[in-house]
XYZ file of C-alpha atoms in Angstrom:
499
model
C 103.661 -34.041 -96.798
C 102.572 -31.320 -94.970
C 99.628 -30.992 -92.531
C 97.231 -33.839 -92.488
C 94.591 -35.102 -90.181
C 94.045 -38.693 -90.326
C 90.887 -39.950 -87.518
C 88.199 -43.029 -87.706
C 89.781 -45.538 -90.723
C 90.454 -48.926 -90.869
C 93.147 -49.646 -93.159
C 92.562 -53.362 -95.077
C 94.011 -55.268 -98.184
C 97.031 -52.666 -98.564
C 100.124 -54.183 -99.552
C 102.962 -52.154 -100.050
C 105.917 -54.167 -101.744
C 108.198 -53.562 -104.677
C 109.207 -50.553 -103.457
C 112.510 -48.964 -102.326
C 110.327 -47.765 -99.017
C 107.261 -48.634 -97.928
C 104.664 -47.174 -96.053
C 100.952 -45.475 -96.122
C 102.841 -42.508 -96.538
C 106.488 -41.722 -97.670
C 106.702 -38.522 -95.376
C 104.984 -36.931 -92.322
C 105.119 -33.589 -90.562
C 102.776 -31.521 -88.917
C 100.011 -34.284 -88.886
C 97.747 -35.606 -86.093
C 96.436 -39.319 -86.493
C 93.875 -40.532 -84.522
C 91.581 -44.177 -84.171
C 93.025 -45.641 -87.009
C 93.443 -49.504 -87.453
C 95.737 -51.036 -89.869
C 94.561 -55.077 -90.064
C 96.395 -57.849 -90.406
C 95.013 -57.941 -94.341
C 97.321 -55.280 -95.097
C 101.331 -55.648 -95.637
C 104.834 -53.196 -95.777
C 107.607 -54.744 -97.485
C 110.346 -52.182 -98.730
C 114.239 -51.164 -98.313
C 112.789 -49.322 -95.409
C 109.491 -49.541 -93.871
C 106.583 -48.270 -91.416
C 102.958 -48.439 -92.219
C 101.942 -45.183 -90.944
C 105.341 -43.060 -92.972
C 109.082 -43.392 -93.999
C 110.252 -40.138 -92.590
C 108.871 -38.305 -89.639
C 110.411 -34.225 -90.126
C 108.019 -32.766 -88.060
C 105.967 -32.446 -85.196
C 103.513 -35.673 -85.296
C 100.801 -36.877 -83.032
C 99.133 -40.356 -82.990
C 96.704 -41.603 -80.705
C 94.555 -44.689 -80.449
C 96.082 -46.081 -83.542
C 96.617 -50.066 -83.941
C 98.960 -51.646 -86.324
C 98.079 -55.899 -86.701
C 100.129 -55.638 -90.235
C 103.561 -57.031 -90.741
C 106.814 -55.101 -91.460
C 109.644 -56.556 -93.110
C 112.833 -54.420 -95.176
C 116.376 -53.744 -95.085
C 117.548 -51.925 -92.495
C 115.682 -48.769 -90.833
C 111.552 -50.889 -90.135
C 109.270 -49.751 -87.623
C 105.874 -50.926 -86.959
C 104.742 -47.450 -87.581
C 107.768 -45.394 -88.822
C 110.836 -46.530 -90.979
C 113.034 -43.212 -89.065
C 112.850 -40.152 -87.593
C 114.737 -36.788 -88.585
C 114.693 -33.269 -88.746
C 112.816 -32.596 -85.803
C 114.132 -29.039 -84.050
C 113.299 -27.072 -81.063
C 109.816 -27.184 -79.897
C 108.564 -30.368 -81.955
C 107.383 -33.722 -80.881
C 106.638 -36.507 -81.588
C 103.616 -38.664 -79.213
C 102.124 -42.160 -79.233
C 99.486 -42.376 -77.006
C 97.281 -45.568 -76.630
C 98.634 -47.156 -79.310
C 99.497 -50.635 -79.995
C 102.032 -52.983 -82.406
C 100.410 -56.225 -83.365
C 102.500 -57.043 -86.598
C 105.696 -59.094 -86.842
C 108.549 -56.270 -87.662
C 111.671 -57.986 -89.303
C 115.266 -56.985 -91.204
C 117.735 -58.686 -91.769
C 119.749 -55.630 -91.248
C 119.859 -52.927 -88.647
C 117.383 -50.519 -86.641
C 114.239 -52.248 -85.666
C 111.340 -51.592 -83.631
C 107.960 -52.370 -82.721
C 107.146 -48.518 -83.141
C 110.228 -46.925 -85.214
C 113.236 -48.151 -86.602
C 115.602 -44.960 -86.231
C 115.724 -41.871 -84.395
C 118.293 -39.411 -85.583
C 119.681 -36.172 -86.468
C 117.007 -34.456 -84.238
C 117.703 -31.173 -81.886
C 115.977 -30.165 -78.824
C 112.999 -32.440 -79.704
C 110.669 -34.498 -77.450
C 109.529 -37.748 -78.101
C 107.030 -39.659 -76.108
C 105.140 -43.029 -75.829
C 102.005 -43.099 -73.122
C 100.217 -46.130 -72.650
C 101.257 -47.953 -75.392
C 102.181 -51.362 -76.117
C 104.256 -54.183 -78.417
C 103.159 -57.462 -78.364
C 104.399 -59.278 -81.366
C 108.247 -60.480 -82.352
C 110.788 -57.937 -83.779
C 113.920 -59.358 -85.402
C 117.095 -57.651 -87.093
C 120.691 -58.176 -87.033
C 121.993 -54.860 -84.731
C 119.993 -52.331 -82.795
C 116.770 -54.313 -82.106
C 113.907 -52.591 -79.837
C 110.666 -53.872 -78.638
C 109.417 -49.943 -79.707
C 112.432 -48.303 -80.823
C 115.502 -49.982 -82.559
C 118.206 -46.995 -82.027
C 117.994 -43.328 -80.899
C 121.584 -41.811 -82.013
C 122.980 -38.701 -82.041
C 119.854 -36.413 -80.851
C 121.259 -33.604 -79.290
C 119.603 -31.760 -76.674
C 116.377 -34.133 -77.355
C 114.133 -35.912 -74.447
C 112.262 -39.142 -74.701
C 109.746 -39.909 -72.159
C 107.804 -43.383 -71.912
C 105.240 -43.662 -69.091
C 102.964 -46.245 -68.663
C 104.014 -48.711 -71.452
C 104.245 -52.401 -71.875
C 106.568 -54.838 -74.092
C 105.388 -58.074 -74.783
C 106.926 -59.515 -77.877
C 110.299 -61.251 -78.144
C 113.079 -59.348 -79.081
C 115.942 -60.921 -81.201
C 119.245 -59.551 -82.440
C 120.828 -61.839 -84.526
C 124.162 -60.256 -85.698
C 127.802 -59.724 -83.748
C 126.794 -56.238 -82.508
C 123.685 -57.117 -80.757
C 122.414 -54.177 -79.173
C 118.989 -55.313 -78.435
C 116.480 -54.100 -75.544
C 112.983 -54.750 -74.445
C 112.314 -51.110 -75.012
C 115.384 -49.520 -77.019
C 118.119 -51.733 -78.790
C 120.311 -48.627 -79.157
C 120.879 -45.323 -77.176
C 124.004 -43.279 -78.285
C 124.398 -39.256 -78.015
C 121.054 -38.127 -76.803
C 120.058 -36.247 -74.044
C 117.441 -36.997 -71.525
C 115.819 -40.344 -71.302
C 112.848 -40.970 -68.397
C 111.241 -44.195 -68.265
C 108.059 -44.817 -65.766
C 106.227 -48.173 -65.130
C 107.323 -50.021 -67.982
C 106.912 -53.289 -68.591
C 108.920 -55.920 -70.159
C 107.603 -59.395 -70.680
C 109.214 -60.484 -73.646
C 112.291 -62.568 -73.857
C 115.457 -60.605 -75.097
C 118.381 -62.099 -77.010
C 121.231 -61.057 -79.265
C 125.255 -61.767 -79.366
C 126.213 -58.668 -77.149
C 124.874 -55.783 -75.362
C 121.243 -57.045 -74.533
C 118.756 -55.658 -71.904
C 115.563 -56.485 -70.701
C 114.825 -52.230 -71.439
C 118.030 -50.917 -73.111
C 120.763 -52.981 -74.948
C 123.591 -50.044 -75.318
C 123.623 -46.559 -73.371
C 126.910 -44.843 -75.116
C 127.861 -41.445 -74.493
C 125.377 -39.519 -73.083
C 126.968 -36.776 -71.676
C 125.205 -33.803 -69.272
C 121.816 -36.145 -69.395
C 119.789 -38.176 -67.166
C 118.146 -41.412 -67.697
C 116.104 -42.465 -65.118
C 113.977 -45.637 -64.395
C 111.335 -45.886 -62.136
C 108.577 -48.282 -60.919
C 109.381 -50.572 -63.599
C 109.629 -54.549 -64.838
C 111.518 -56.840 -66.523
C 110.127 -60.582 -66.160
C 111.311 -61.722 -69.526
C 114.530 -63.698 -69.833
C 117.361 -61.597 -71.104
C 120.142 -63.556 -72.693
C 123.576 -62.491 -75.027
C 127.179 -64.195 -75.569
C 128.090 -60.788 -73.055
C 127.234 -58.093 -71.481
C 123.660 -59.436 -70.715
C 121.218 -56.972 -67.789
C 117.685 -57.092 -66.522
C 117.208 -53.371 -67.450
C 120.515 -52.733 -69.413
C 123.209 -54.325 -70.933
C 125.936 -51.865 -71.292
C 126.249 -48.565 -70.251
C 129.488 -46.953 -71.360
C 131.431 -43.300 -72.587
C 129.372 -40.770 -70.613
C 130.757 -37.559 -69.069
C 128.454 -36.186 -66.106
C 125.452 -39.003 -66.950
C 123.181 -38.546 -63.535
C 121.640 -42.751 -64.235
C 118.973 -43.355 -61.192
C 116.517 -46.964 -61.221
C 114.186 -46.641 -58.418
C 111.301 -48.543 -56.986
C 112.115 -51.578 -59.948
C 112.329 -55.190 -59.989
C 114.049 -57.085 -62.283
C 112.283 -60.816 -62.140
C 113.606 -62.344 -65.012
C 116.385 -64.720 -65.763
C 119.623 -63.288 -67.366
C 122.058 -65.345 -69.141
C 125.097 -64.639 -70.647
C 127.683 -67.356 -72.069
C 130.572 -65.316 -72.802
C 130.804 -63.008 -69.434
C 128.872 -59.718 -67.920
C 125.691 -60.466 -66.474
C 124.079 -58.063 -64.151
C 120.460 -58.684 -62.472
C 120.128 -54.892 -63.321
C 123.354 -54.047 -65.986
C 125.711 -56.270 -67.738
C 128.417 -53.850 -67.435
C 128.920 -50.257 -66.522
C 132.239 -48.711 -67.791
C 134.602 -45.428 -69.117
C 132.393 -43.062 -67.171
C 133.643 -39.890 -66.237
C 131.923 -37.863 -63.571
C 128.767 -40.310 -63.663
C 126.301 -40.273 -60.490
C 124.493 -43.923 -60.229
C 121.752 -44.518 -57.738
C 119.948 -47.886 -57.017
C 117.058 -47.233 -54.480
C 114.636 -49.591 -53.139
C 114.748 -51.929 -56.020
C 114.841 -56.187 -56.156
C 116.672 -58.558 -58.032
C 114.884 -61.934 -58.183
C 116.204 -63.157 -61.172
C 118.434 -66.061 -61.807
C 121.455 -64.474 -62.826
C 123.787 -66.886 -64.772
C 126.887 -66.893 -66.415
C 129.284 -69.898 -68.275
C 132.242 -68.320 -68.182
C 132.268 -65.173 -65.353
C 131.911 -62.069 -63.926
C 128.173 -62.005 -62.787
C 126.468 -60.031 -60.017
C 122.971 -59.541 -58.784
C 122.669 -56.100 -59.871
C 126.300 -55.465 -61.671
C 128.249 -57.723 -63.985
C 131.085 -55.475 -63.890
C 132.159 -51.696 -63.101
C 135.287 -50.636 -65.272
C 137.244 -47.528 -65.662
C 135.149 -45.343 -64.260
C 136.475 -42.362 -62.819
C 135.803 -39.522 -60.591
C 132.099 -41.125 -59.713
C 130.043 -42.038 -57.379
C 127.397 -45.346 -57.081
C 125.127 -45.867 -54.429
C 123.132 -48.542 -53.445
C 120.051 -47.795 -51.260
C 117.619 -50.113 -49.418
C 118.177 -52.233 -52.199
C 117.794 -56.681 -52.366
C 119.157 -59.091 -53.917
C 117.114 -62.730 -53.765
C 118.122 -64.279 -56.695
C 120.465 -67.090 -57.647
C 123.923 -65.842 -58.801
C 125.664 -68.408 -60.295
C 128.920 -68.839 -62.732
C 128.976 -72.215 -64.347
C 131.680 -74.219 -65.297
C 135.828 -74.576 -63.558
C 136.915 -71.145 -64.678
C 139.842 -70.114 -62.856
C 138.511 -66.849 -61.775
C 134.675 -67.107 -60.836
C 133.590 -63.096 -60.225
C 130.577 -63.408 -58.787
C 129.031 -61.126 -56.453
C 125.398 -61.264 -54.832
C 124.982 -57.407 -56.006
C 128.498 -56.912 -58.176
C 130.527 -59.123 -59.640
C 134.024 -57.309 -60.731
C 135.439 -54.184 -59.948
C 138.299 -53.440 -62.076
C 140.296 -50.013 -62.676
C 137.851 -47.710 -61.088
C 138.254 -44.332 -58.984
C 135.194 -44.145 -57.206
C 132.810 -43.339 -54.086
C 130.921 -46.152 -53.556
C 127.582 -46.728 -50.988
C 125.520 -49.445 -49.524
C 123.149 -48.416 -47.134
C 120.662 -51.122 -45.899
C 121.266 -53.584 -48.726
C 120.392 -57.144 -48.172
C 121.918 -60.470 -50.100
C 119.558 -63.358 -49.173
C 120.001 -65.520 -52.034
C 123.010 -68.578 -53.058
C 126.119 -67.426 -54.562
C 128.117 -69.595 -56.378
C 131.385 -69.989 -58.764
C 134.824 -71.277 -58.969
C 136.564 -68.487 -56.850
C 136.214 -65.245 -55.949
C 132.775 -65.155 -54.377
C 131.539 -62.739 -51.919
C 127.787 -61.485 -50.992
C 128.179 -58.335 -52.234
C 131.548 -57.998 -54.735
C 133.133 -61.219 -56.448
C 136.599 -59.594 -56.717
C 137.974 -55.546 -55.823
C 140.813 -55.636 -58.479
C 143.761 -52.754 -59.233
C 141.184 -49.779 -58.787
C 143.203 -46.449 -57.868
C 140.836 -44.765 -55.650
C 137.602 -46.470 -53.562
C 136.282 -44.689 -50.775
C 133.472 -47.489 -49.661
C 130.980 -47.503 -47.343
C 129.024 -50.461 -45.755
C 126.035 -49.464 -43.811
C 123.625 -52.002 -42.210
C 124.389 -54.053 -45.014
C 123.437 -58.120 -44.026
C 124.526 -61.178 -46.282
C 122.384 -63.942 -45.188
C 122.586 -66.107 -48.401
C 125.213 -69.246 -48.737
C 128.728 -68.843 -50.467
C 130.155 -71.127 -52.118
C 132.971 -72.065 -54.204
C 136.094 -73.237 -54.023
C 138.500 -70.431 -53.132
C 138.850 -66.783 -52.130
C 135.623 -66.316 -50.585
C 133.686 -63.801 -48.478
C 130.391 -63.011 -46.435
C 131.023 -59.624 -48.272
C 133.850 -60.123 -50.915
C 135.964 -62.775 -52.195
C 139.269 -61.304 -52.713
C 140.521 -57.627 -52.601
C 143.657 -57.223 -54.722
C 145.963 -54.715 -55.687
C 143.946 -51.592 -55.046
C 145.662 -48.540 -54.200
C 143.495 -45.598 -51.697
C 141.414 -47.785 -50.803
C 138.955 -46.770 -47.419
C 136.486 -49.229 -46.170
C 134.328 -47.975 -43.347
C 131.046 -50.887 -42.754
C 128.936 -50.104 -39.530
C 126.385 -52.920 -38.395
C 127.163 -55.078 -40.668
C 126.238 -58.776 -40.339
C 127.261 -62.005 -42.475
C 124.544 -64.624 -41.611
C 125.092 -66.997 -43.979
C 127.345 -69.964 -44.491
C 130.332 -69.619 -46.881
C 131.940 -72.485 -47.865
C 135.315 -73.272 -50.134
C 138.635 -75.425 -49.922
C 140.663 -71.932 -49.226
C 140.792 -68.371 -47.992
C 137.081 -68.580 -46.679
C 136.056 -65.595 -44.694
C 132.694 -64.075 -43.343
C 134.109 -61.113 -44.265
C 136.802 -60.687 -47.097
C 138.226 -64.177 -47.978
C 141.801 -62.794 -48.920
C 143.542 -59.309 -49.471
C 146.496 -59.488 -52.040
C 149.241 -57.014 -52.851
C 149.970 -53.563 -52.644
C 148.486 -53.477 -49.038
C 150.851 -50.505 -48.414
C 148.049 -48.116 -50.083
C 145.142 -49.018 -48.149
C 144.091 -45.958 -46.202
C 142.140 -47.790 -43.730
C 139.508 -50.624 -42.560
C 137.252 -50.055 -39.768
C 134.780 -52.431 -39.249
C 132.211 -50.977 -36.368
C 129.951 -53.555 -34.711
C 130.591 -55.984 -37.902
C 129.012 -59.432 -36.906
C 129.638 -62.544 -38.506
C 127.261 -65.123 -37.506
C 127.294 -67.416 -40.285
C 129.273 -70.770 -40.357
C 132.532 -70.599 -42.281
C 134.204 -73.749 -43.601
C 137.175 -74.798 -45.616
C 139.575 -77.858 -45.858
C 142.865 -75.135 -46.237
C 143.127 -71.452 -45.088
C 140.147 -69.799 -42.956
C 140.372 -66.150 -42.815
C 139.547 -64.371 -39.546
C 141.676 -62.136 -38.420
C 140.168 -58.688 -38.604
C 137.238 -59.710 -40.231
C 135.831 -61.837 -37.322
C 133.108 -60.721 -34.439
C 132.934 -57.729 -32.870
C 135.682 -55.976 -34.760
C 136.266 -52.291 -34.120
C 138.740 -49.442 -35.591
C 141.222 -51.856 -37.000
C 144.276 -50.049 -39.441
C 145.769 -51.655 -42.216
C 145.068 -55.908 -43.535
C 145.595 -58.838 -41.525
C 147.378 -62.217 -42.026
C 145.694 -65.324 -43.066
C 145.276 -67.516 -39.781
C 145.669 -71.226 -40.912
C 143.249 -73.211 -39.295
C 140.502 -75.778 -39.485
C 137.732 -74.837 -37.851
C 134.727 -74.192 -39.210
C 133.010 -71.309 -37.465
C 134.801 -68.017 -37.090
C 135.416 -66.669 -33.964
């Protein structure tokens, strides 16, 4: 359909069903549609389905448009749109004040409380302004409280300001990918996000976030958060984050969260939670920055590799992550008597990575626990090539615990080659407690110490009490440490303060 002007209707008794698509319309472009209601009288049943359209090719504006109907098909069900497509340079497509009331549901993929799918569009913009979801949407894979999956988009920006999730989120099948906001985000450019709010609970098998479930391959783009929510409860079998749950295969991805607060609980029984991501991994050339944002979550995990803010970094290369001004006051916990704990009060595992990494002014005030390899800031610093780290007026002043391997800062540091720690006024407050290697610092250092390019510790503190029935770390890591080259011995010893 061409141009159309829809304003002032309210939309009752229309049941759409029995059809290979449903939807008020089959296709949209060009259109405006304006204070329009769609009541809970009316219904959308189809192999794909929307109540507004099917197909969005072209430039389309909505605005004070309510949807109380409920969505159900195949694969490809939106609220208001079954997909998106076609869109080139110079079209867009806006929501503004509008609102999902209607249960959306599949069985199969790409569902959301606005629009199912979002593909094969160029140099588009799509936006949502004050708009809201507040009823469940369910599917299999790719599950979004207003979009189920944007993929392969090129050169296209999406921009939600202002915007609120309230509905449960559910993504039943292996693949999860389910998200507060987006289930799905794969191959698209830009992506801003401004004080959004998720209150719904999120769950699926893998890949789930409290805003985005999967950020793959993004490559020259930015995605930035800021001066936004999550207080539902975000839980998956892995990879499970308060604003995302895995963020993977970018080249040059610039990803910045500032001024937000994740308050929910995350969960994840199989490995990978993060307060902020699950996982972040195979980046090349990717720029992260955290800046004055909270954790206050209970971040959980029954089997391991949990952090405050970062399940796990992997494989990334030729990057840098910083940290800035940034807290951590929620429990961080891994559950159970696995072997290897990897918990960290901001990251939990860093594995395989070349990297520049910064904390500047970060703060751990909350309990850390697992089996071993627990530290206030990093579970365990495993077999990355290159890590050029800096601590600066950094301060753990939550309790350690576990049983071995553990650190005011980090548990264990092993087998990392080029490796350059420089922390000034840094403090360890808090207790840390185990059987073996306890330290206020770094509980142990393993292997391949030859490659470390130096430690200096300037005006490094540790006040806190440090306990353990075995092996009690001090050495370098102790008060008033200065300048110190290379990694110490383990001191043997009983005592349970360091000094």
């Amino acid at each position: 359909m061409g141009t159309v002007t829809l304003k002032g209707l309210v939309m009752d008794n229309k049941e759409k069903s029995g059809y290979n698509n449903a939807g008020l319309f089959c296709e949209l472009q060009g259109a405006t549609v304006e204070d329009l209601v769609f009541d809970s009288s009316c219904s959308f049943s189809g192999q794909s389905a929307g109540v507004l359209a099917v197909n969005v090719t072209g430039f389309l504006t909505v605005k004070n448009v309510k949807n109380q109907a409920n969505v159900n098909g195949n694969t490809k069900v939106g609220g208001f749109i079954s997909f998106v497509s076609g869109l080139q340079q110079g079209d867009f497509l806006l929501f503004e004040n509008c609102s999902n009331e209607g249960y959306v549901t599949t069985g199969g993929w790409d569902v959301g409380g606005f629009i199912g799918l979002i593909n094969g569009n160029t140099n588009a913009i799509i936006e949502f302004v004050n708009c809201r979801n507040i009823e469940s949407i369910n599917g299999a894979v790719s599950v979004g409280g207003f979009v189920g999956a944007f993929w392969v988009n090129p050169a296209s920006m999406v921009r939600v300001n202002n915007s609120t999730n309230d509905g449960n989120v559910n993504a039943e099948g292996a693949d999860g990918r389910c998200g507060g906001l987006i289930g799905y985000y794969e191959q698209n450019y830009h992506l801003i996000i401004t004080n959004f709010v998720n209150n719904g609970n999120v769950s699926g098998a893998n890949r789930v976030g409290g805003l985005v479930g999967a950020v793959y391959t993004c490559n020259n783009a930015q995605f930035i958060i800021e001066s936004s929510l999550n207080l539902g409860t975000v839980s998956g079998t892995r990879f499970a984050g308060g604003f995302i749950g895995y963020n993977m295969d970018h080249k040059l991805l610039n990803l910045t969260i500032v001024n937000s607060t994740n308050n929910g609980t995350v969960y994840s029984s199989g490995g990978c939670s993060g307060g902020f991501a699950g996982g972040i991994s195979r980046n090349t050339q990717m720029t992260l920055n955290i800046v004055n944002s909270t954790n206050n979550g209970i971040v959980d995990n029954s089997l391991n590799t949990v952090g405050g803010f970062i399940g796990i970094f992997y494989n990334n290369h030729n990057s840098s992550f910083t940290f800035s001004a940034d807290v951590n006051h929620g429990l961080v916990q891994t559950r159970g008597n696995q072997a290897f704990g990897f918990t960290g009060g901001f990251v939990g595992y860093m594995h395989e990575n070349d990297v520049h990494l910064v904390f500047k002014e970060c703060d751990n005030t909350a309990f850390v626990t697992g089996s071993s390899r627990v530290g206030g800031f990093f579970g365990e610093v495993f077999n990355n090539m290159y890590i050029d780290m800096l601590l600066e007026r950094c301060f753990n002043s939550g309790t350690i615990n576990g049983t071995e391997r553990l650190g005011g800062f980090s548990g264990l540091f092993n087998n990392n080659q080029n490796l350059t720690i420089a922390s000034n006024g840094c403090f360890n407050n808090g207790r840390v407690s185990g059987s073996s290697y306890v330290a206020g610092f770094i509980g142990d250092v393993l292997s391949a110490s030859q490659y470390w390019a130096s430690v200096s510790l300037l005006n490094f503190q540790n006040n806190g009490t440090i306990q353990g029935t075995e092996e009690v770390q001090c050495g370098i890591f102790c008060v008033d440490c200065e300048n110190y080259q290379g990694v110490t011995t383990t001191i043997r010893t009983a005592s349970t303060r360091a000094v």
